[in-house]
Coordinates of C-alpha atoms in Angstrom, one line a residue:
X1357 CA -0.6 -7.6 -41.3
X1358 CA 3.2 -8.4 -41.5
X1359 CA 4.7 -11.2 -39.9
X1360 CA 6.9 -8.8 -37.2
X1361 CA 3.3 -7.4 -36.1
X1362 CA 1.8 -10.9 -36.1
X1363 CA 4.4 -12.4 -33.7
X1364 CA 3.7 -9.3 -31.8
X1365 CA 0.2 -9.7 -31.2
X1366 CA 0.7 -13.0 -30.3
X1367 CA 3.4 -12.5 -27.9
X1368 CA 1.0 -10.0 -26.3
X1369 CA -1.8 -12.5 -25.8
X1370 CA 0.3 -14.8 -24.3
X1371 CA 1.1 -12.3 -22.1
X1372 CA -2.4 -11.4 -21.0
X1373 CA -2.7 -15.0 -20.5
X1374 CA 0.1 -15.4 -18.1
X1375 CA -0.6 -12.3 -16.4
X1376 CA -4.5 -14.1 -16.2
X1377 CA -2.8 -17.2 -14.5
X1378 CA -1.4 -15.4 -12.0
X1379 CA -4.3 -13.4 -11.3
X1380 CA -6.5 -16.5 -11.0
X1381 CA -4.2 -18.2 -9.1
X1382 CA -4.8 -15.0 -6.6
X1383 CA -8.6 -15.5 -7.0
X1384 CA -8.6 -19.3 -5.8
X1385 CA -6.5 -18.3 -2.6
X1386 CA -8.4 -16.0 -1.8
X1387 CA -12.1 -17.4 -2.1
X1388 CA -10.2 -20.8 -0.7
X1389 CA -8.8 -19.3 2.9
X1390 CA -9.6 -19.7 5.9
X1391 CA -8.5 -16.7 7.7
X1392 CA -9.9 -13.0 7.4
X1393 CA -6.2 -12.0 7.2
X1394 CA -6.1 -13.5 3.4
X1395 CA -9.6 -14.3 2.7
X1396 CA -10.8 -10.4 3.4
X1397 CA -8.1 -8.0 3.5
X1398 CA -5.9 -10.1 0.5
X1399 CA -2.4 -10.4 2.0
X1400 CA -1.2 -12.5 0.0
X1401 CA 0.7 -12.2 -3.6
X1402 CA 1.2 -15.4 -6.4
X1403 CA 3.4 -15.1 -9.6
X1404 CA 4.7 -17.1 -12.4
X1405 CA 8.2 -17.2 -12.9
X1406 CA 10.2 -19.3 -15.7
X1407 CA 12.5 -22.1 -15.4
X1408 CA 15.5 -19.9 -14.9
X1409 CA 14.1 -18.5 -11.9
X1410 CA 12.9 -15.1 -13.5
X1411 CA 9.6 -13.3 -12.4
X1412 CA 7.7 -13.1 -15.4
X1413 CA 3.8 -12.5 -14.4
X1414 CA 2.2 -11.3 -11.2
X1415 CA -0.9 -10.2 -9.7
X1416 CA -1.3 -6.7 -8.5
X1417 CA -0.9 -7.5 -4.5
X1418 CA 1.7 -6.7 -2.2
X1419 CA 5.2 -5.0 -3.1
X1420 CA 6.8 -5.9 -0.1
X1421 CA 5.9 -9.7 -1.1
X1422 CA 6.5 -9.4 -5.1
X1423 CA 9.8 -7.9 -5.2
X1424 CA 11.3 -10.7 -2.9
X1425 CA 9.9 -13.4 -4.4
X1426 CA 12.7 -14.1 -6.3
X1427 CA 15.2 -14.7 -3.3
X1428 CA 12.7 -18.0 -2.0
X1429 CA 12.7 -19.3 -5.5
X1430 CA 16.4 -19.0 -6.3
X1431 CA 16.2 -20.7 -2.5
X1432 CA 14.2 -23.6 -3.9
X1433 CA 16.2 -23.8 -7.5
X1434 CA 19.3 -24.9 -5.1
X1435 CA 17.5 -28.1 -4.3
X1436 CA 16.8 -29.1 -7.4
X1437 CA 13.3 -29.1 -7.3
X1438 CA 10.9 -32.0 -9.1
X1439 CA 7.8 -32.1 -10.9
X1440 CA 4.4 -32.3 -8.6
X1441 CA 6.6 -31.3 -5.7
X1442 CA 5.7 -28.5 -3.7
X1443 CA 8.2 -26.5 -1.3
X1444 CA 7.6 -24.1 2.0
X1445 CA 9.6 -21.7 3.3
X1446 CA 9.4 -18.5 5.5
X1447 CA 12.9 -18.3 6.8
X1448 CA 13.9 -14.2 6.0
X1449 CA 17.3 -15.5 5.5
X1450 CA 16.7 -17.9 3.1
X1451 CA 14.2 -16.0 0.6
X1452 CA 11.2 -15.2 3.1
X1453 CA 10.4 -11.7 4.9
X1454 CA 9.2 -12.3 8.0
X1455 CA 7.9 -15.5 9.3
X1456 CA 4.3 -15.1 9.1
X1457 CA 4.8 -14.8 5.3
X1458 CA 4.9 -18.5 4.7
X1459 CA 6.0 -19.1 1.0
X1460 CA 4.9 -22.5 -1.6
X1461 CA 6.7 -22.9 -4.1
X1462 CA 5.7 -25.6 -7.1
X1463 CA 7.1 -26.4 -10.9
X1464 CA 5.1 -25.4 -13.9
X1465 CA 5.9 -27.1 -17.4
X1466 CA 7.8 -23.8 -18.4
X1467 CA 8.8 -22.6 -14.8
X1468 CA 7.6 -21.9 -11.3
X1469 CA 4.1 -20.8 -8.9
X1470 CA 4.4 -19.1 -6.5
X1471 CA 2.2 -18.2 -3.3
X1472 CA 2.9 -15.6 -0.3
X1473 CA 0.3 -15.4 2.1
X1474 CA 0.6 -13.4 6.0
X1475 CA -0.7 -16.3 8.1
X1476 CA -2.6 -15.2 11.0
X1477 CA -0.6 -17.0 13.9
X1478 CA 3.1 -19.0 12.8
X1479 CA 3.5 -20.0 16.5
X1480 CA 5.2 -17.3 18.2
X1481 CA 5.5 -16.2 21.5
X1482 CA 2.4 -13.6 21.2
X1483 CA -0.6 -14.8 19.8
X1484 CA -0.8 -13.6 16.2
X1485 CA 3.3 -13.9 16.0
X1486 CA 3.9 -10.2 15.9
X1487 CA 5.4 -9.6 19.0
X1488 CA 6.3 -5.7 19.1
X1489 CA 9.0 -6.4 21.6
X1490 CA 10.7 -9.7 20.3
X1491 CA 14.7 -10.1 20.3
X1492 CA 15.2 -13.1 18.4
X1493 CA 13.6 -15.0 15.6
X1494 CA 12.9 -17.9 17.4
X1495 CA 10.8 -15.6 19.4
X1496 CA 8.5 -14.8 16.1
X1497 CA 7.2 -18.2 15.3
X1498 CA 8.6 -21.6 13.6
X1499 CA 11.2 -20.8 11.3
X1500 CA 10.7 -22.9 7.8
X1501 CA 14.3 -23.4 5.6
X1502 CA 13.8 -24.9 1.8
X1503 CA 11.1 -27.8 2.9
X1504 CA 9.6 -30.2 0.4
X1505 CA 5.8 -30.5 1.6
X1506 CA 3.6 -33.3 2.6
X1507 CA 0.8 -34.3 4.6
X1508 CA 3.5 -35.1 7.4
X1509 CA 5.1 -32.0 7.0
X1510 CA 2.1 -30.0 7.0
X1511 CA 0.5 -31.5 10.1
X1512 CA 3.7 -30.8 11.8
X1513 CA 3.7 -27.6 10.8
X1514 CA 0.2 -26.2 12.2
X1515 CA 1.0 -28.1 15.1
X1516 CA 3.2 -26.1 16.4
X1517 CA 1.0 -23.2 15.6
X1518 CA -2.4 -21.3 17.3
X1519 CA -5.9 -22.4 15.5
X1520 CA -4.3 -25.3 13.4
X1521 CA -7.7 -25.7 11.7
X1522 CA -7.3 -22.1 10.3
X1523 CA -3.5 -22.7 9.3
X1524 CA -3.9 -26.0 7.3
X1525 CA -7.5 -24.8 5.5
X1526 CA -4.9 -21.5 4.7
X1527 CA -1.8 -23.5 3.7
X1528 CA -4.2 -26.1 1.1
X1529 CA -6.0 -22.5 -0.3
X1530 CA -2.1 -21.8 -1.2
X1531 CA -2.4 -25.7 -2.6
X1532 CA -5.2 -25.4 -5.0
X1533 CA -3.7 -22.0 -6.2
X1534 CA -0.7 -24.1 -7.0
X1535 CA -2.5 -26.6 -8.7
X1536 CA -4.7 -24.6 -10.3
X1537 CA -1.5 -22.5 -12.0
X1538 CA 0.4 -26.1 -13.2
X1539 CA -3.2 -26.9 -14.5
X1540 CA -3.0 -23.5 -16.9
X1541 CA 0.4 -23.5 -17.8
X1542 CA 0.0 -27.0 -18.8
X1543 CA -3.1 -25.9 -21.1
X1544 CA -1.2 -22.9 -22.2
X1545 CA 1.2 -24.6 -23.4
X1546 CA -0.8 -27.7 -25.4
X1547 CA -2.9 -25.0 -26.7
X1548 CA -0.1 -22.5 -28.0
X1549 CA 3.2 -24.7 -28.0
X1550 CA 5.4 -25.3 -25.1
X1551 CA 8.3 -23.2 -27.2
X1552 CA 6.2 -20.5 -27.8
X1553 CA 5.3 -19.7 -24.1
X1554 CA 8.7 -20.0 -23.2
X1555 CA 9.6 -17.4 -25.8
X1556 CA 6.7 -15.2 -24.5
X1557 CA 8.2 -15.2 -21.4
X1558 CA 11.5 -14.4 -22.1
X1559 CA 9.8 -11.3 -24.3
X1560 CA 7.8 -10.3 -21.6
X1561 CA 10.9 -9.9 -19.1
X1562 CA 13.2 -8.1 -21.9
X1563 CA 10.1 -6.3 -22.6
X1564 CA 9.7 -4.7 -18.9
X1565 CA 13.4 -4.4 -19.2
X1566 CA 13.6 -2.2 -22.0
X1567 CA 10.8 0.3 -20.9
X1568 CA 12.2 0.5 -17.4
X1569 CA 15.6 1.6 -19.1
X1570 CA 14.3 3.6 -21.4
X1571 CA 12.5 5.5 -18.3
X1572 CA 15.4 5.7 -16.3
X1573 CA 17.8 7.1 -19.0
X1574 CA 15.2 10.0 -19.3
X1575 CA 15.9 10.9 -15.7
X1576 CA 18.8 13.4 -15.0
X1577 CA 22.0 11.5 -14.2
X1578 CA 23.4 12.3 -10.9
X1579 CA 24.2 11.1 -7.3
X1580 CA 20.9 11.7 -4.6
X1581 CA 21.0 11.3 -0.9
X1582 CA 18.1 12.0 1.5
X1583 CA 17.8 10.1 5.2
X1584 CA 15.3 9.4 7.6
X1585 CA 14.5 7.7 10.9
X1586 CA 13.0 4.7 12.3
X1587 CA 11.6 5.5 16.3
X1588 CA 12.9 2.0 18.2
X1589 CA 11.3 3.4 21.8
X1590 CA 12.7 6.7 22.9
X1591 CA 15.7 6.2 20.4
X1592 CA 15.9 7.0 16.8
X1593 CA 17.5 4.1 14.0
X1594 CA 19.3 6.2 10.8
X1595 CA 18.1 5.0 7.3
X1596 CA 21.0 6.5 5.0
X1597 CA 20.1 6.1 1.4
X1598 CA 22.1 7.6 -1.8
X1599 CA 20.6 6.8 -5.4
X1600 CA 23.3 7.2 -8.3
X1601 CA 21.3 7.4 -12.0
X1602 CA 23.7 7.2 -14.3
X1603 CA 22.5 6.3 -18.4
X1604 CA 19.6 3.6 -17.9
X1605 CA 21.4 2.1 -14.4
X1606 CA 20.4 3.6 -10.9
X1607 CA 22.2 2.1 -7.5
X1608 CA 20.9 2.4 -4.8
X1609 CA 23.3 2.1 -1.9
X1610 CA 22.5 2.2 2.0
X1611 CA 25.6 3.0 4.0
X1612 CA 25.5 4.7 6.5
X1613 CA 22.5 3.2 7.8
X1614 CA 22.4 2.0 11.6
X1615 CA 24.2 -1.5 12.3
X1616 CA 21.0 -4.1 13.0
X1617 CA 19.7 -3.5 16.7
X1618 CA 18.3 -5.8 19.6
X1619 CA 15.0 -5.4 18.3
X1620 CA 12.5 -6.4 15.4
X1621 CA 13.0 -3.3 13.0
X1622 CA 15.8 -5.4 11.0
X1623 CA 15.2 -6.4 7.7
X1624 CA 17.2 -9.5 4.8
X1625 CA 18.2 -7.4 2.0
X1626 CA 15.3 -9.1 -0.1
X1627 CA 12.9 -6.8 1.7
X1628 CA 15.0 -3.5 1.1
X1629 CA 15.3 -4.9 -2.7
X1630 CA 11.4 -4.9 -2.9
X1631 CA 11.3 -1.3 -1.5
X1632 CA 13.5 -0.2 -4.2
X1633 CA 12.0 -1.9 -6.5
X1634 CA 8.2 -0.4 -6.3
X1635 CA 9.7 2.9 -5.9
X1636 CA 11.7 2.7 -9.0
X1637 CA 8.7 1.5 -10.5
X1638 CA 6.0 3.9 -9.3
X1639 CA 8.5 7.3 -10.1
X1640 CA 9.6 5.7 -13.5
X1641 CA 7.1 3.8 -15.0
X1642 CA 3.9 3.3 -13.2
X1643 CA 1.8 1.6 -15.7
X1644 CA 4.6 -0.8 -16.8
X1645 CA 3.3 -4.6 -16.5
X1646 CA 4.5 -6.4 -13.4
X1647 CA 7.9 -8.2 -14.1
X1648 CA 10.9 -9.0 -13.4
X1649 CA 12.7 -7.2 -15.7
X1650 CA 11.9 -4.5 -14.1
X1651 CA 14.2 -5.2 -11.4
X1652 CA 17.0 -5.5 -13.6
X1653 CA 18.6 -2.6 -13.9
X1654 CA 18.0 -1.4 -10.3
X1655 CA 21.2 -2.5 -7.9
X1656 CA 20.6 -2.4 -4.2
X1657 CA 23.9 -2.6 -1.7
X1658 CA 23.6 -2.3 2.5
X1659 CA 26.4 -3.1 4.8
X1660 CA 26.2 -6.4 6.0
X1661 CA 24.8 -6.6 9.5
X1662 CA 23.2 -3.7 9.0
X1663 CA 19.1 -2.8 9.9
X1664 CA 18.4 -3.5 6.1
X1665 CA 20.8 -6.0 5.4
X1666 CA 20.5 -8.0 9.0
X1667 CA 22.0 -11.4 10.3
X1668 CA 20.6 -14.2 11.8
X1669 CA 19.3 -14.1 14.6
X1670 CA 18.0 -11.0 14.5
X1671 CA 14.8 -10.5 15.1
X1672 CA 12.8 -8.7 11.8
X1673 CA 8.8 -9.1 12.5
X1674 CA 8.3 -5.4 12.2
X1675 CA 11.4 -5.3 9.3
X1676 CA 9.1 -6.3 7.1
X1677 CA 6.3 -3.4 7.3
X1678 CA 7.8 -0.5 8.9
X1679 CA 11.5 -0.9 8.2
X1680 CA 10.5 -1.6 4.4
X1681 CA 7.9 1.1 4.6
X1682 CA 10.8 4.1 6.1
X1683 CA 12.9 2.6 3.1
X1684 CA 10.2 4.3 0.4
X1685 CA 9.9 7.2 2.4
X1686 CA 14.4 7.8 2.2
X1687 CA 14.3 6.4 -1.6
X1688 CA 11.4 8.7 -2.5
X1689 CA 13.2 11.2 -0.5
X1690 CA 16.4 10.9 -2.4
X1691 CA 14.5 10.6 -5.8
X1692 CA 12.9 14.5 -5.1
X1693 CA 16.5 16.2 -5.8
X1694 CA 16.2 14.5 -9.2
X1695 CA 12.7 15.0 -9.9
X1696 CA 9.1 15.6 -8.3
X1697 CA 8.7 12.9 -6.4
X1698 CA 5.7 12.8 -4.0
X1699 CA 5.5 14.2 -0.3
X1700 CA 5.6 11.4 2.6
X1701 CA 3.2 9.2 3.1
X1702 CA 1.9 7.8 6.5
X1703 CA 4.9 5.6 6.4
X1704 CA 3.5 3.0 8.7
X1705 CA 1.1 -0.3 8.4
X1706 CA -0.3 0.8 11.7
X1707 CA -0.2 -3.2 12.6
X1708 CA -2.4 -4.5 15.3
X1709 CA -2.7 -8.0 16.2
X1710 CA -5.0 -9.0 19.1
X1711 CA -5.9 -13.2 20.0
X1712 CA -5.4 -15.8 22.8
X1713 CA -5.1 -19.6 22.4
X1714 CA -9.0 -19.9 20.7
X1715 CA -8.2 -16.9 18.2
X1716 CA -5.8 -14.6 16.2
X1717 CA -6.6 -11.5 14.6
X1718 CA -4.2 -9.5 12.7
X1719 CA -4.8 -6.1 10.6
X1720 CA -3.1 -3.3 9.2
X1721 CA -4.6 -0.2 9.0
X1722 CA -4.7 2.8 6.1
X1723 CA -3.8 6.3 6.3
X1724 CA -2.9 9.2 4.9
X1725 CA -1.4 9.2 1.6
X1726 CA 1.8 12.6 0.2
X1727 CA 0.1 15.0 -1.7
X1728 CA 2.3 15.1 -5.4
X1729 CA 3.0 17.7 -7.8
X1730 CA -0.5 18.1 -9.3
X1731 CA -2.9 16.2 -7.1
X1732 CA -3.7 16.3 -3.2
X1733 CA -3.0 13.5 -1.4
X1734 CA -5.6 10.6 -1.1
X1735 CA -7.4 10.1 2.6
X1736 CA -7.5 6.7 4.7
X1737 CA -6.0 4.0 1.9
X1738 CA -3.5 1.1 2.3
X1739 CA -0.5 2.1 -0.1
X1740 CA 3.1 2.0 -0.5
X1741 CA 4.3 -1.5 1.1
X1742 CA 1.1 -3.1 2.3
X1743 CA -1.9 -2.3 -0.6
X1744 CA -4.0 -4.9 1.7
X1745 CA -7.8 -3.9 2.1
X1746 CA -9.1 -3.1 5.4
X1747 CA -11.5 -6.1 7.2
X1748 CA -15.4 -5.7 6.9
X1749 CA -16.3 -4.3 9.7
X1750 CA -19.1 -7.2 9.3
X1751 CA -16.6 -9.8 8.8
X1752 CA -14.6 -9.3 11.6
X1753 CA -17.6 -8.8 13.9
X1754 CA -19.0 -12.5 13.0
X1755 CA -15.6 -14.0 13.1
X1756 CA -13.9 -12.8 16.4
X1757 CA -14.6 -11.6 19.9
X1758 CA -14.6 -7.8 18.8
X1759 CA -16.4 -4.6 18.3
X1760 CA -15.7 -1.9 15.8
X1761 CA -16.8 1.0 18.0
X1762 CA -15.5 3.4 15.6
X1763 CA -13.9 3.6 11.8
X1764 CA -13.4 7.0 10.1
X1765 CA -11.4 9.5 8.9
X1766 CA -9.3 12.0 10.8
X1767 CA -10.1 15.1 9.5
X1768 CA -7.2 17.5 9.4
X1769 CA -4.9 15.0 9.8
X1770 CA -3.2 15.8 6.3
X1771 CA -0.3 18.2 5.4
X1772 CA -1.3 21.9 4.4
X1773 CA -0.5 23.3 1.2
X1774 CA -0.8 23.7 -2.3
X1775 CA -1.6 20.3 -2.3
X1776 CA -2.7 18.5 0.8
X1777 CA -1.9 15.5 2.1
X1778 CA -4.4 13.0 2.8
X1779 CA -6.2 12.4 6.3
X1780 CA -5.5 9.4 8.3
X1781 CA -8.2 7.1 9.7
X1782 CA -9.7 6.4 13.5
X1783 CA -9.9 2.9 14.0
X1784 CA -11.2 1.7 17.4
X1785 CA -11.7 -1.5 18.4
X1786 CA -13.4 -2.9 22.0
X1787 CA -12.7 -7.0 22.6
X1788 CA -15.3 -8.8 24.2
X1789 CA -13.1 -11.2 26.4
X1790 CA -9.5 -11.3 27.5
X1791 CA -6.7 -11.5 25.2
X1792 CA -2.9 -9.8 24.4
X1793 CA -2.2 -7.1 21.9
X1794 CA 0.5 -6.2 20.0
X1795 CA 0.8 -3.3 18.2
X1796 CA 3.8 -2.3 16.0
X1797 CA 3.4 1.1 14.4
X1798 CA 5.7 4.0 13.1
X1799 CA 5.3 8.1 12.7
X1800 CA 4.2 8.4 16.6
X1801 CA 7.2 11.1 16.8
X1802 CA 8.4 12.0 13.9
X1803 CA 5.5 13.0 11.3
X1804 CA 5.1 12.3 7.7
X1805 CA 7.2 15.5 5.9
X1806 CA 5.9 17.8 3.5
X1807 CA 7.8 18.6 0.4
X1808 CA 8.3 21.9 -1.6
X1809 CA 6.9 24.0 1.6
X1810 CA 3.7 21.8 2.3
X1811 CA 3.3 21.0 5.8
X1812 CA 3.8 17.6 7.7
X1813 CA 1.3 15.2 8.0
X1814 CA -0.1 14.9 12.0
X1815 CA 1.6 12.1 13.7
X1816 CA -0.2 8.7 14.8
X1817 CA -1.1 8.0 18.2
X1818 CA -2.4 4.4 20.0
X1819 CA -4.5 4.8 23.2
X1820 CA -5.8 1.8 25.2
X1821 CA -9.1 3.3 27.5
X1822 CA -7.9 6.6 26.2
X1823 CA -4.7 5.9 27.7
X1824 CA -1.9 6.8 25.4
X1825 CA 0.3 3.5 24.3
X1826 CA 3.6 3.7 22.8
X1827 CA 4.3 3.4 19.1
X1828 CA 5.0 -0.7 20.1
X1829 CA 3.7 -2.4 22.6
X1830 CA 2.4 -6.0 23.9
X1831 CA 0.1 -5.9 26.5
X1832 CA -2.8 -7.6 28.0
X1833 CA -6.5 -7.0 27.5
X1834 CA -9.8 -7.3 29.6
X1835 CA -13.2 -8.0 28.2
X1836 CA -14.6 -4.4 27.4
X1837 CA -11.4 -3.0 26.9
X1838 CA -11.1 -0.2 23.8
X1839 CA -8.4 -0.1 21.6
X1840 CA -7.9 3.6 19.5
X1841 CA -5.7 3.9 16.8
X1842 CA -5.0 7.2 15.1
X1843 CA -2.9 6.9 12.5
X1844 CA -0.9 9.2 10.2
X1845 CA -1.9 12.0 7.9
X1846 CA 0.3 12.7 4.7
X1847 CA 2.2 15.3 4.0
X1848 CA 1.9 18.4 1.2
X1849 CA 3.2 19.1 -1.7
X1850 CA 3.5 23.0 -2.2
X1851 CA 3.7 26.1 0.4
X1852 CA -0.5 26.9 0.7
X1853 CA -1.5 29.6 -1.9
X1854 CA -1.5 32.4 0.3
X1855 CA 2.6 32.0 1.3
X1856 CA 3.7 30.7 -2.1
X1857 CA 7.4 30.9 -1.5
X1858 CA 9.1 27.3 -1.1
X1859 CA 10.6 26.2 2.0
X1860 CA 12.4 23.1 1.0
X1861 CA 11.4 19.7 2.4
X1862 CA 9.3 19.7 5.6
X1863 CA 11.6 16.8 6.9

């Protein structure tokens, strides 16, 4: 074997074995938590990144955490961070997404870990701290800048939030996944050389950099709009999105979108970066591994002030999963005049949070998936933005006041055409003593469009006591009340067989 292939196959085990740390690192934080939010349905994301503050390695979790990532370290770089020191943060403006996604950051002997995980309650003005009606971020919880972490900071953290118990047993699983990650760096680095991890890293970033490039220079150059909407109540919000390919760059550029509004659907630009991001890397290069050189030929502009690029204090709890989730649908959108991108998805978490002062329970819930050029789409999964898992239906039973009276799919739910999309899911929950709910979804007007003449997905719908609820609402519960959520089919790809000529997009 020469030398070149040599140094080859050792840069690619040291990759594996980064990529391993990370995914451990997942592992611990998950068996650690506390809370079925993390501990069950996974939402929660860790990564390595190097000293320069560069994503190198990450687990396969959440897109809507990975891709911003890099904002809360470049947030922590700024104050100099030390060895063994350990630093929160959830502030949106200052590297975070929305404040339930509280953020550790530690040093590494070649770099950084970091944690992301959606804590159940952040001290908010609804229980849960996903208020569907909430104007200002102070409303949403405690808001966390750059904070070097202690004991005293901790306690005086989850003492300003619902079920501390649950909070600090979360917050010290992030711990031990951040000392479990400065453990096997360390060993990486006494085992293979300090210098030759650090030059593994910088391969594997040019690495994802080059095949990214090389992916997007096979794409036809050329500028792409598409637009969608976001349903804030009775009124519609404009997404405006035009994607420019030109060599092995693409831009992605956002005006025209709607200024930020009065309520939560506003979202930092590091959450419309991490929607660009995972759709440049699903329609480009799928199968590339995870880093952040991947990012680095993608450029993403939005007016300031606008919904995707908001100010503080603008309020941005639902910003984060259905502003970031309508930013896929428009990107994808824009990417189908270039090539054949996939019909909409469900384009919605579907979030429900239900709890009082003695609990907090907060879920997302799948749907249907757009059919693409070859395949139908798939029924009843968690994709796009959110890739959580849904709570055992056991789990949640043992740990809360609630009753899964129904779970299924929602047959016919999916787009018609050459390729269907996928069905949506029934969820329906009955709670067993008083509480409030909050339920912040998207799709309940305007339906999930087909593409190439497939139909539209069927639209969501929320009923409390078969009462039909708005697309977001807050409201309070009695013991024995039922909770229904239908939510979205996808749409199809393809005019059905029997009326093959194409009708353009079903949007």
């Amino acid at each position: 074997m020469g030398r070149d292939a040599n140094v080859n196959v050792q840069l690619q085990v040291l990759g594996a074995l980064l990529r391993a740390v990370a995914e451990e690192m997942g592992a611990v934080l998950v068996r650690s938590a506390f809370s079925a939010n993390i501990k069950e349905r996974r939402d929660c994301s860790t990564a390595l990144f190097d000293a320069n503050g560069r994503m190198i390695a990450q687990a396969e979790h959440i897109p809507v955490h990975l891709g911003a990532m890099p904002d809360a370290v470049a947030a922590v770089i700024r104050h100099e961070p030390r060895r063994d020191d350990v630093w929160i943060l959830n502030d949106p403006y200052t590297g975070g997404t929305h404040l339930p996604d509280i953020t550790l950051v530690s040093r590494t002997e070649v770099g950084f870990a970091v944690t992301r995980a959606h804590h159940a309650d952040v001290g908010g003005r609804e229980p849960g701290s996903m208020p569907a009606n909430s104007r200002t971020l102070d409303e949403e919880g405690v808001v966390i800048p750059p904070t070097l972490l202690d004991d005293a900071v901790l306690e005086g953290l989850v003492g300003q939030m619902r079920n501390p118990d649950e909070r600090r047993g979360d917050l010290r699983a992030q711990l031990a996944a951040h000392r479990l990650a400065e453990r096997r760096v360390l060993e990486l680095c006494r085992r293979r050389g300090r210098d030759a991890v650090m030059a593994a890293m910088d391969e594997l970033y040019a690495y994802s950099e080059r095949r990214i490039r090389a992916g997007i220079a096979a794409l036809p150059d050329g500028r792409y709009h598409a637009a969608d909407v976001l349903e804030a109540g009775a009124t519609d919000l404009e997404l405006r999105a035009a994607v420019t390919i030109a060599g092995d760059l693409i831009d992605i550029d956002f005006e025209g979108t709607a200024p930020q509004h009065g309520g939560n659907l506003n979202c930092p630009l590091a959450v419309a970066r991490s929607a660009c991001y995972f759709v440049v890397r699903a329609l480009v290069d799928p199968d590339l591994p995870a880093s952040g050189g991947a990012f680095a030929p993608v450029t993403v502009r939005a007016p300031h002030g606008s919904l995707v690029n908001a100010t503080p204090p603008a309020a941005v709890a639902a910003g984060n999963v259905e502003t970031s989730s309508r930013i896929v649908d428009v990107v994808m959108r824009a990417f189908a005049g270039a090539i054949s991108a996939p019909a909409q998805g469900q384009g919605t978490m579907n979030n429900v949070t239900i709890g009082n002062d003695r609990f907090t329970y907060y879920e997302t819930i799948g749907g249907g998936q757009g059919a693409c050029v070859d395949e139908a789409g798939p029924d009843g999964v968690h994709v796009a933005m959110s890739n959580t898992l849904s709570t055992p239906v056991e789990a949640l039973e043992l740990q809360y006041p609630l009753r899964v009276e129904r779970y299924g799919l929602r047959p016919g739910s999916g787009g018609d055409g050459r390729h269907a999309g996928g069905d949506g899911v029934v969820r329906e929950l009955r709670v067993l003593e008083p509480c409030r709910l909050s339920i912040i979804s998207e799709r309940r007007r305007h339906p999930p469009a087909g593409t190439r003449g497939g139909g539209n997905g069927a639209v969501g719908r929320n009923s409390l006591n078969g009462q039909e609820l708005p697309g977001k609402t807050t409201t309070d519960l009695a013991a024995g009340d039922v909770i229904t959520i239908e939510t979205p089919g996808g749409g199809a790809f393809g005019a059905p067989v029997d009326n093959p000529s194409p009708a353009g997009d079903g949007g």
